[in-house]
Amino acid sequence: TYESKDFNALIQAQYYGKGKFDVDEAPNARNIMGVSDWWLFNATVGTKVNDQFGLKLIVDNVFNAKPPFPALAGSANSVPTYY
């Protein structure tokens, strides 16, 4: 995060670690046993117009990263599988 009197900027990185669907299953129980890790980057820039008003530009998923296969539900910005 960077902030001055009239300007601010933020870059956010989110990391989702790799995971297994069921650690108690046999290694040959599924074709796909889990998912790999995944990074997501967001950015915000803003300016203060006056004491009562400011503007912000927010870009989620700056690099248009896709979740690792198989993503069971959601979109690149909302992946309930990984929470």
mmCIF file of C-alpha atoms in Angstrom:
data_model
loop_
_atom_site.group_PDB
_atom_site.id
_atom_site.type_symbol
_atom_site.label_atom_id
_atom_site.label_comp_id
_atom_site.label_asym_id
_atom_site.label_seq_id
_atom_site.Cartn_x
_atom_site.Cartn_y
_atom_site.Cartn_z
ATOM 1 C CA THR A 1 0.000 0.000 0.000
ATOM 2 C CA TYR A 2 1.132 3.537 -0.766
ATOM 3 C CA GLU A 3 -0.710 6.625 0.520
ATOM 4 C CA SER A 4 -0.076 10.320 0.203
ATOM 5 C CA LYS A 5 -2.332 13.319 0.858
ATOM 6 C CA ASP A 6 -4.172 13.050 -2.489
ATOM 7 C CA PHE A 7 -3.215 9.627 -3.915
ATOM 8 C CA ASN A 8 -3.252 6.001 -2.839
ATOM 9 C CA ALA A 9 -2.344 2.690 -4.454
ATOM 10 C CA LEU A 10 -2.634 -0.919 -3.377
ATOM 11 C CA ILE A 11 -1.452 -4.211 -4.820
ATOM 12 C CA GLN A 12 -2.829 -7.344 -3.226
ATOM 13 C CA ALA A 13 -1.589 -10.886 -3.772
ATOM 14 C CA GLN A 14 -3.664 -13.883 -2.737
ATOM 15 C CA TYR A 15 -2.104 -17.341 -2.594
ATOM 16 C CA TYR A 16 -4.149 -20.529 -2.571
ATOM 17 C CA GLY A 17 -2.083 -23.574 -1.638
ATOM 18 C CA LYS A 18 -2.363 -26.928 -3.301
ATOM 19 C CA GLY A 19 -4.871 -29.332 -1.846
ATOM 20 C CA LYS A 20 -6.131 -32.895 -1.949
ATOM 21 C CA PHE A 21 -9.816 -33.760 -2.165
ATOM 22 C CA ASP A 22 -9.619 -36.510 0.453
ATOM 23 C CA VAL A 23 -6.328 -37.355 2.160
ATOM 24 C CA ASP A 24 -7.751 -40.671 3.404
ATOM 25 C CA GLU A 25 -8.506 -42.034 -0.078
ATOM 26 C CA ALA A 26 -6.315 -44.590 -1.790
ATOM 27 C CA PRO A 27 -3.856 -43.073 -4.336
ATOM 28 C CA ASN A 28 -5.794 -44.673 -7.215
ATOM 29 C CA ALA A 29 -9.322 -43.743 -6.006
ATOM 30 C CA ARG A 30 -9.717 -40.809 -8.443
ATOM 31 C CA ASN A 31 -8.274 -39.648 -11.735
ATOM 32 C CA ILE A 32 -7.596 -36.247 -10.159
ATOM 33 C CA MET A 33 -6.599 -36.332 -6.503
ATOM 34 C CA GLY A 34 -6.444 -32.575 -5.894
ATOM 35 C CA VAL A 35 -5.492 -29.165 -7.236
ATOM 36 C CA SER A 36 -2.218 -27.283 -7.585
ATOM 37 C CA ASP A 37 -1.415 -23.944 -5.975
ATOM 38 C CA TRP A 38 -2.696 -20.676 -7.444
ATOM 39 C CA TRP A 39 -1.909 -16.937 -7.248
ATOM 40 C CA LEU A 40 -4.353 -14.056 -7.725
ATOM 41 C CA PHE A 41 -3.375 -10.353 -7.953
ATOM 42 C CA ASN A 42 -5.658 -7.319 -7.425
ATOM 43 C CA ALA A 43 -4.839 -3.594 -7.742
ATOM 44 C CA THR A 44 -6.402 -0.303 -6.645
ATOM 45 C CA VAL A 45 -5.482 3.335 -7.378
ATOM 46 C CA GLY A 46 -7.331 6.289 -5.934
ATOM 47 C CA THR A 47 -7.306 10.039 -5.691
ATOM 48 C CA LYS A 48 -8.876 12.552 -3.327
ATOM 49 C CA VAL A 49 -10.953 15.102 -5.239
ATOM 50 C CA ASN A 50 -11.905 17.164 -2.170
ATOM 51 C CA ASP A 51 -12.603 16.610 1.539
ATOM 52 C CA GLN A 52 -15.906 14.873 0.820
ATOM 53 C CA PHE A 53 -15.202 13.016 -2.432
ATOM 54 C CA GLY A 54 -12.623 10.578 -3.757
ATOM 55 C CA LEU A 55 -12.299 8.269 -6.757
ATOM 56 C CA LYS A 56 -10.943 4.715 -6.881
ATOM 57 C CA LEU A 57 -10.220 2.348 -9.744
ATOM 58 C CA ILE A 58 -10.198 -1.283 -8.633
ATOM 59 C CA VAL A 59 -9.039 -4.140 -10.858
ATOM 60 C CA ASP A 60 -9.609 -7.655 -9.544
ATOM 61 C CA ASN A 61 -7.585 -10.501 -11.045
ATOM 62 C CA VAL A 62 -5.165 -8.220 -12.902
ATOM 63 C CA PHE A 63 -3.547 -11.054 -14.899
ATOM 64 C CA ASN A 64 -6.856 -12.885 -15.592
ATOM 65 C CA ALA A 65 -5.592 -15.971 -13.753
ATOM 66 C CA LYS A 66 -7.746 -19.055 -14.074
ATOM 67 C CA PRO A 67 -8.119 -21.407 -11.103
ATOM 68 C CA PRO A 68 -6.341 -24.738 -11.468
ATOM 69 C CA PHE A 69 -8.297 -27.631 -12.935
ATOM 70 C CA PRO A 70 -10.691 -28.861 -11.698
ATOM 71 C CA ALA A 71 -12.439 -25.741 -10.426
ATOM 72 C CA LEU A 72 -15.680 -27.140 -9.059
ATOM 73 C CA ALA A 73 -17.669 -23.885 -8.746
ATOM 74 C CA GLY A 74 -17.428 -20.133 -9.012
ATOM 75 C CA SER A 75 -15.351 -17.851 -11.206
ATOM 76 C CA ALA A 76 -11.746 -16.670 -11.141
ATOM 77 C CA ASN A 77 -12.693 -14.051 -8.518
ATOM 78 C CA SER A 78 -14.896 -16.294 -6.373
ATOM 79 C CA VAL A 79 -13.742 -19.858 -5.938
ATOM 80 C CA PRO A 80 -15.535 -21.489 -3.007
ATOM 81 C CA THR A 81 -13.594 -24.715 -3.598
ATOM 82 C CA TYR A 82 -10.450 -23.067 -2.211
ATOM 83 C CA TYR A 83 -11.884 -21.497 0.956
#
